[in-house]
PDB file of C-alpha atoms in Angstrom:
ATOM      1  CA  UNK A  50       0.163   4.640   7.794  1.00 65.00           C
ATOM      2  CA  UNK A  51      -2.600   6.987   7.986  1.00 77.00           C
ATOM      3  CA  UNK A  52      -4.201   5.008   5.033  1.00 79.00           C
ATOM      4  CA  UNK A  53      -3.825   1.898   7.183  1.00 79.00           C
ATOM      5  CA  UNK A  54      -5.358   3.758  10.416  1.00 82.00           C
ATOM      6  CA  UNK A  55      -8.631   4.778   7.933  1.00 83.00           C
ATOM      7  CA  UNK A  56      -8.646   0.734   6.967  1.00 82.00           C
ATOM      8  CA  UNK A  57      -7.267   1.085   3.702  1.00 82.00           C
ATOM      9  CA  UNK A  58      -6.591  -2.429   2.647  1.00 83.00           C
ATOM     10  CA  UNK A  59      -1.937  -0.754   1.872  1.00 84.00           C
ATOM     11  CA  UNK A  60       0.051  -2.526  -0.574  1.00 81.00           C
ATOM     12  CA  UNK A  61       3.347  -1.270  -1.162  1.00 83.00           C
ATOM     13  CA  UNK A  62       6.564  -1.583  -3.537  1.00 83.00           C
ATOM     14  CA  UNK A  63      10.237  -0.047  -3.455  1.00 79.00           C
ATOM     15  CA  UNK A  64      12.736  -0.927  -5.780  1.00 79.00           C
ATOM     16  CA  UNK A  65      15.130  -1.845  -3.562  1.00 78.00           C
ATOM     17  CA  UNK A  66      16.363  -4.798  -0.395  1.00 80.00           C
ATOM     18  CA  UNK A  67      18.274  -1.767   0.948  1.00 77.00           C
ATOM     19  CA  UNK A  68      14.836   0.280   1.566  1.00 73.00           C
ATOM     20  CA  UNK A  69      12.123  -2.353   1.845  1.00 74.00           C
ATOM     21  CA  UNK A  70      12.283  -2.472   5.643  1.00 76.00           C
ATOM     22  CA  UNK A  71      12.134   1.306   6.233  1.00 76.00           C
ATOM     23  CA  UNK A  72       8.365   1.414   5.873  1.00 72.00           C
ATOM     24  CA  UNK A  73       7.625  -1.832   6.662  1.00 73.00           C
ATOM     25  CA  UNK A  74       8.784   0.000   9.867  1.00 78.00           C
ATOM     26  CA  UNK A  75       6.811   2.825   9.718  1.00 77.00           C
ATOM     27  CA  UNK A  76       3.136   1.331   8.515  1.00 79.00           C
ATOM     28  CA  UNK A  77       3.381  -2.748  10.320  1.00 79.00           C
ATOM     29  CA  UNK A  78       0.314  -4.162   8.267  1.00 80.00           C
ATOM     30  CA  UNK A  79       0.822  -2.879   4.636  1.00 82.00           C
ATOM     31  CA  UNK A  80       2.277  -5.187   2.624  1.00 83.00           C
ATOM     32  CA  UNK A  81       5.496  -4.452   1.049  1.00 82.00           C
ATOM     33  CA  UNK A  82       7.036  -5.730  -1.766  1.00 84.00           C
ATOM     34  CA  UNK A  83      10.105  -6.164  -3.591  1.00 84.00           C
ATOM     35  CA  UNK A  84       9.741  -4.429  -7.083  1.00 85.00           C
ATOM     36  CA  UNK A  85       9.346  -1.284  -9.826  1.00 86.00           C
ATOM     37  CA  UNK A  86       6.105   0.534 -10.138  1.00 86.00           C
ATOM     38  CA  UNK A  87       6.213  -1.018 -13.963  1.00 90.00           C
ATOM     39  CA  UNK A  88       6.753  -4.215 -13.097  1.00 88.00           C
ATOM     40  CA  UNK A  89       4.686  -4.456  -9.776  1.00 88.00           C
ATOM     41  CA  UNK A  90       0.772  -6.439 -10.904  1.00 89.00           C
ATOM     42  CA  UNK A  91      -2.163  -3.857  -9.880  1.00 91.00           C
ATOM     43  CA  UNK A  92      -4.943  -5.725  -8.848  1.00 91.00           C
ATOM     44  CA  UNK A  93      -8.232  -4.255  -8.243  1.00 94.00           C
ATOM     45  CA  UNK A  94      -8.194  -1.015  -6.518  1.00 93.00           C
ATOM     46  CA  UNK A  95      -9.848   2.787  -5.945  1.00 93.00           C
ATOM     47  CA  UNK A  96      -6.518   4.722  -5.582  1.00 94.00           C
ATOM     48  CA  UNK A  97      -2.784   4.384  -7.011  1.00 94.00           C
ATOM     49  CA  UNK A  98       0.198   6.983  -5.131  1.00 92.00           C
ATOM     50  CA  UNK A  99       3.234   6.825  -6.927  1.00 91.00           C
ATOM     51  CA  UNK A 100       4.788   9.942  -4.796  1.00 89.00           C
ATOM     52  CA  UNK A 101       8.592  11.113  -4.601  1.00 87.00           C
ATOM     53  CA  UNK A 102       9.140  10.869  -7.929  1.00 89.00           C
ATOM     54  CA  UNK A 103       8.612   6.701  -8.634  1.00 89.00           C
ATOM     55  CA  UNK A 104       7.588   7.642 -12.720  1.00 93.00           C
ATOM     56  CA  UNK A 105      10.579   9.795 -13.183  1.00 93.00           C
ATOM     57  CA  UNK A 106      13.529   7.285 -12.165  1.00 90.00           C
ATOM     58  CA  UNK A 107      14.742   5.333 -16.265  1.00 90.00           C
ATOM     59  CA  UNK A 108      17.819   4.866 -17.439  1.00 86.00           C
ATOM     60  CA  UNK A 109      19.137   7.009 -19.990  1.00 86.00           C
ATOM     61  CA  UNK A 110      18.963   3.760 -22.626  1.00 89.00           C
ATOM     62  CA  UNK A 111      15.244   2.678 -22.189  1.00 91.00           C
ATOM     63  CA  UNK A 112      12.238   4.708 -23.354  1.00 94.00           C
ATOM     64  CA  UNK A 113      11.032   6.243 -20.798  1.00 94.00           C
ATOM     65  CA  UNK A 114       7.334   8.026 -22.507  1.00 95.00           C
ATOM     66  CA  UNK A 115       6.648   4.583 -23.606  1.00 96.00           C
ATOM     67  CA  UNK A 116       7.038   2.640 -19.837  1.00 95.00           C
ATOM     68  CA  UNK A 117       5.071   5.978 -18.156  1.00 97.00           C
ATOM     69  CA  UNK A 118       2.553   5.260 -21.579  1.00 97.00           C
ATOM     70  CA  UNK A 119       1.832   1.346 -20.366  1.00 96.00           C
ATOM     71  CA  UNK A 120       1.971   1.998 -16.467  1.00 96.00           C
ATOM     72  CA  UNK A 121      -1.200   4.744 -16.914  1.00 98.00           C
ATOM     73  CA  UNK A 122      -2.708   2.162 -18.879  1.00 97.00           C
ATOM     74  CA  UNK A 123      -1.970  -0.644 -16.725  1.00 97.00           C
ATOM     75  CA  UNK A 124      -3.642   1.574 -13.516  1.00 97.00           C
ATOM     76  CA  UNK A 125      -6.264   3.206 -15.093  1.00 98.00           C
ATOM     77  CA  UNK A 126      -7.036  -0.965 -15.867  1.00 97.00           C
ATOM     78  CA  UNK A 127      -6.988  -1.646 -12.283  1.00 96.00           C
ATOM     79  CA  UNK A 128      -8.803   1.368 -10.798  1.00 97.00           C
ATOM     80  CA  UNK A 129     -11.945   1.486 -10.806  1.00 96.00           C
ATOM     81  CA  UNK A 130     -14.381   4.267 -12.100  1.00 96.00           C
ATOM     82  CA  UNK A 131     -13.789   7.019 -10.098  1.00 97.00           C
ATOM     83  CA  UNK A 132     -10.621   5.296  -8.683  1.00 96.00           C
ATOM     84  CA  UNK A 133      -7.688   7.915  -8.244  1.00 96.00           C
ATOM     85  CA  UNK A 134      -3.764   7.816 -10.076  1.00 97.00           C
ATOM     86  CA  UNK A 135      -2.069  10.437  -7.824  1.00 96.00           C
ATOM     87  CA  UNK A 136       1.861  11.079  -8.484  1.00 96.00           C
ATOM     88  CA  UNK A 137       4.808  13.429  -9.640  1.00 96.00           C
ATOM     89  CA  UNK A 138       7.748  14.119 -11.717  1.00 97.00           C
ATOM     90  CA  UNK A 139      10.029  16.758 -13.134  1.00 97.00           C
ATOM     91  CA  UNK A 140       8.662  19.265 -15.738  1.00 96.00           C
ATOM     92  CA  UNK A 141      11.591  19.412 -18.418  1.00 95.00           C
ATOM     93  CA  UNK A 142      10.673  22.667 -18.575  1.00 94.00           C
ATOM     94  CA  UNK A 143      11.853  25.791 -16.087  1.00 94.00           C
ATOM     95  CA  UNK A 144      14.780  27.245 -14.504  1.00 94.00           C
ATOM     96  CA  UNK A 145      17.471  25.337 -14.595  1.00 94.00           C
ATOM     97  CA  UNK A 146      18.447  22.059 -11.636  1.00 95.00           C
ATOM     98  CA  UNK A 147      22.256  21.843 -12.027  1.00 97.00           C
ATOM     99  CA  UNK A 148      23.751  22.295  -8.548  1.00 96.00           C
ATOM    100  CA  UNK A 149      25.457  21.268  -6.025  1.00 97.00           C
ATOM    101  CA  UNK A 150      25.353  21.048  -2.254  1.00 97.00           C
ATOM    102  CA  UNK A 151      25.832  19.561   0.985  1.00 97.00           C
ATOM    103  CA  UNK A 152      24.311  18.626   4.847  1.00 97.00           C
ATOM    104  CA  UNK A 153      25.771  17.082   7.981  1.00 97.00           C
ATOM    105  CA  UNK A 154      25.824  16.548  10.925  1.00 96.00           C
ATOM    106  CA  UNK A 155      27.436  15.706  14.024  1.00 93.00           C
ATOM    107  CA  UNK A 156      28.160  11.884  12.985  1.00 95.00           C
ATOM    108  CA  UNK A 157      27.262  12.122   8.576  1.00 96.00           C
ATOM    109  CA  UNK A 158      28.178  13.757   5.106  1.00 97.00           C
ATOM    110  CA  UNK A 159      25.922  13.970   3.068  1.00 97.00           C
ATOM    111  CA  UNK A 160      27.335  15.353  -0.808  1.00 97.00           C
ATOM    112  CA  UNK A 161      24.978  16.487  -3.968  1.00 97.00           C
ATOM    113  CA  UNK A 162      25.775  17.448  -7.190  1.00 98.00           C
ATOM    114  CA  UNK A 163      23.403  17.490 -10.554  1.00 97.00           C
ATOM    115  CA  UNK A 164      23.602  18.037 -13.783  1.00 97.00           C
ATOM    116  CA  UNK A 165      20.750  19.374 -16.273  1.00 96.00           C
ATOM    117  CA  UNK A 166      20.533  17.606 -19.963  1.00 95.00           C
ATOM    118  CA  UNK A 167      18.229  19.848 -21.265  1.00 94.00           C
ATOM    119  CA  UNK A 168      18.427  18.668 -24.623  1.00 93.00           C
ATOM    120  CA  UNK A 169      18.008  14.397 -23.426  1.00 93.00           C
ATOM    121  CA  UNK A 170      15.578  15.606 -20.428  1.00 94.00           C
ATOM    122  CA  UNK A 171      17.705  13.931 -18.566  1.00 95.00           C
ATOM    123  CA  UNK A 172      18.657  14.898 -15.144  1.00 96.00           C
ATOM    124  CA  UNK A 173      21.236  13.113 -13.636  1.00 96.00           C
ATOM    125  CA  UNK A 174      21.955  13.425  -9.418  1.00 95.00           C
ATOM    126  CA  UNK A 175      25.205  12.181  -7.922  1.00 97.00           C
ATOM    127  CA  UNK A 176      25.064  11.828  -4.312  1.00 97.00           C
ATOM    128  CA  UNK A 177      28.148  10.692  -1.259  1.00 97.00           C
ATOM    129  CA  UNK A 178      27.466   9.727   2.152  1.00 96.00           C
ATOM    130  CA  UNK A 179      29.033   9.478   5.267  1.00 96.00           C
ATOM    131  CA  UNK A 180      28.702   8.200   8.251  1.00 95.00           C
ATOM    132  CA  UNK A 181      30.278   7.742  11.732  1.00 95.00           C
ATOM    133  CA  UNK A 182      30.887   3.890  12.189  1.00 92.00           C
ATOM    134  CA  UNK A 183      33.421   3.630  14.941  1.00 86.00           C
ATOM    135  CA  UNK A 184      36.630   5.243  15.766  1.00 84.00           C
ATOM    136  CA  UNK A 185      37.028   8.269  13.376  1.00 85.00           C
ATOM    137  CA  UNK A 186      36.415   5.731  10.513  1.00 92.00           C
ATOM    138  CA  UNK A 187      33.366   7.069   8.164  1.00 93.00           C
ATOM    139  CA  UNK A 188      31.729   4.409   5.881  1.00 94.00           C
ATOM    140  CA  UNK A 189      31.337   6.506   2.337  1.00 96.00           C
ATOM    141  CA  UNK A 190      28.365   5.078  -0.199  1.00 94.00           C
ATOM    142  CA  UNK A 191      28.091   7.065  -3.534  1.00 96.00           C
ATOM    143  CA  UNK A 192      24.425   6.909  -5.935  1.00 92.00           C
ATOM    144  CA  UNK A 193      23.982   8.066  -9.162  1.00 94.00           C
ATOM    145  CA  UNK A 194      20.645   8.627 -10.080  1.00 92.00           C
ATOM    146  CA  UNK A 195      18.813   8.914 -13.186  1.00 94.00           C
ATOM    147  CA  UNK A 196      16.010  11.007 -13.722  1.00 95.00           C
ATOM    148  CA  UNK A 197      13.699  11.616 -17.005  1.00 96.00           C
ATOM    149  CA  UNK A 198      11.841  15.157 -16.973  1.00 96.00           C
ATOM    150  CA  UNK A 199       8.106  15.132 -19.050  1.00 97.00           C
ATOM    151  CA  UNK A 200       6.153  17.467 -20.540  1.00 96.00           C
ATOM    152  CA  UNK A 201       2.974  18.554 -18.358  1.00 96.00           C
ATOM    153  CA  UNK A 202       0.924  19.274 -21.599  1.00 97.00           C
ATOM    154  CA  UNK A 203       2.496  15.677 -22.850  1.00 97.00           C
ATOM    155  CA  UNK A 204       1.739  13.200 -19.987  1.00 97.00           C
ATOM    156  CA  UNK A 205      -1.736  14.638 -19.306  1.00 98.00           C
ATOM    157  CA  UNK A 206      -2.667  13.778 -22.810  1.00 98.00           C
ATOM    158  CA  UNK A 207      -0.832  10.087 -22.203  1.00 98.00           C
ATOM    159  CA  UNK A 208      -3.657  10.142 -18.997  1.00 98.00           C
ATOM    160  CA  UNK A 209      -6.346  10.979 -20.751  1.00 98.00           C
ATOM    161  CA  UNK A 210      -6.053   9.025 -23.356  1.00 98.00           C
ATOM    162  CA  UNK A 211      -6.070   5.795 -20.711  1.00 98.00           C
ATOM    163  CA  UNK A 212      -9.867   7.191 -19.401  1.00 98.00           C
ATOM    164  CA  UNK A 213      -8.040   9.882 -16.620  1.00 98.00           C
ATOM    165  CA  UNK A 214      -9.625  13.458 -15.818  1.00 98.00           C
ATOM    166  CA  UNK A 215      -6.382  15.608 -15.039  1.00 98.00           C
ATOM    167  CA  UNK A 216      -5.456  17.702 -12.515  1.00 98.00           C
ATOM    168  CA  UNK A 217      -2.159  19.428 -12.517  1.00 97.00           C
ATOM    169  CA  UNK A 218      -0.796  20.877  -9.352  1.00 97.00           C
ATOM    170  CA  UNK A 219       2.800  22.504  -7.520  1.00 95.00           C
ATOM    171  CA  UNK A 220       1.344  21.354  -4.049  1.00 96.00           C
ATOM    172  CA  UNK A 221      -0.020  18.023  -2.629  1.00 94.00           C
ATOM    173  CA  UNK A 222      -3.244  19.746  -0.825  1.00 92.00           C
ATOM    174  CA  UNK A 223      -0.620  23.310   1.569  1.00 95.00           C
ATOM    175  CA  UNK A 224       2.226  20.646   0.980  1.00 94.00           C
ATOM    176  CA  UNK A 225       4.322  22.239  -1.845  1.00 96.00           C
ATOM    177  CA  UNK A 226       6.927  20.926  -3.945  1.00 96.00           C
ATOM    178  CA  UNK A 227      10.165  21.920  -4.771  1.00 94.00           C
ATOM    179  CA  UNK A 228      11.137  23.583  -7.972  1.00 94.00           C
ATOM    180  CA  UNK A 229       9.960  22.241 -11.465  1.00 95.00           C
ATOM    181  CA  UNK A 230       7.833  19.401  -9.928  1.00 96.00           C
ATOM    182  CA  UNK A 231       4.560  18.642 -10.680  1.00 97.00           C
ATOM    183  CA  UNK A 232       1.904  16.317  -8.831  1.00 97.00           C
ATOM    184  CA  UNK A 233      -0.791  15.030 -11.489  1.00 98.00           C
ATOM    185  CA  UNK A 234      -4.366  13.540  -9.817  1.00 97.00           C
ATOM    186  CA  UNK A 235      -5.756  11.550 -11.935  1.00 98.00           C
ATOM    187  CA  UNK A 236      -9.286   9.792 -11.841  1.00 98.00           C
ATOM    188  CA  UNK A 237     -10.498   7.112 -13.790  1.00 98.00           C
ATOM    189  CA  UNK A 238     -13.784   7.639 -15.262  1.00 97.00           C
ATOM    190  CA  UNK A 239     -16.152   5.595 -14.704  1.00 92.00           C
TER     191      UNK A 239
END
């Protein structure tokens, strides 16, 4: 919505049909399509934002590095000189991300577990949700997220090879990212 408020034409993608209506309610006037960040067609633009780790979601049998490098080249072709590619990923190095926990409210509960395979640079997130739907009956759902972990130096090199100057930080301005998350601001060279 802030992009629309400043007069920018805004195009966004969501990888799940269930997710598509959510941003549409928050940002009426933006264009939304069902697609992954990798498959979306990128028209000439001034900025590409991929916030919340969308570039990290890959099935284990997919060559994530090839897909990400291709995305960087595609973004470089779409962006005008001085345009920005801003995104975040999870780093491969650092304190282990294994863990489990839960959160709940009066009519819902979420249980989560993450397991890291350092050798494969892979993180599996398992999330179970329970939502009260009628008198004492709960709807249960489960998701498993397959997440690729990346090397910061390699990613910086790939961006530079695609025509970007790169800055890396552990925050977006004053908004600090969770442990091992890094924010990339890549500026398209003229």
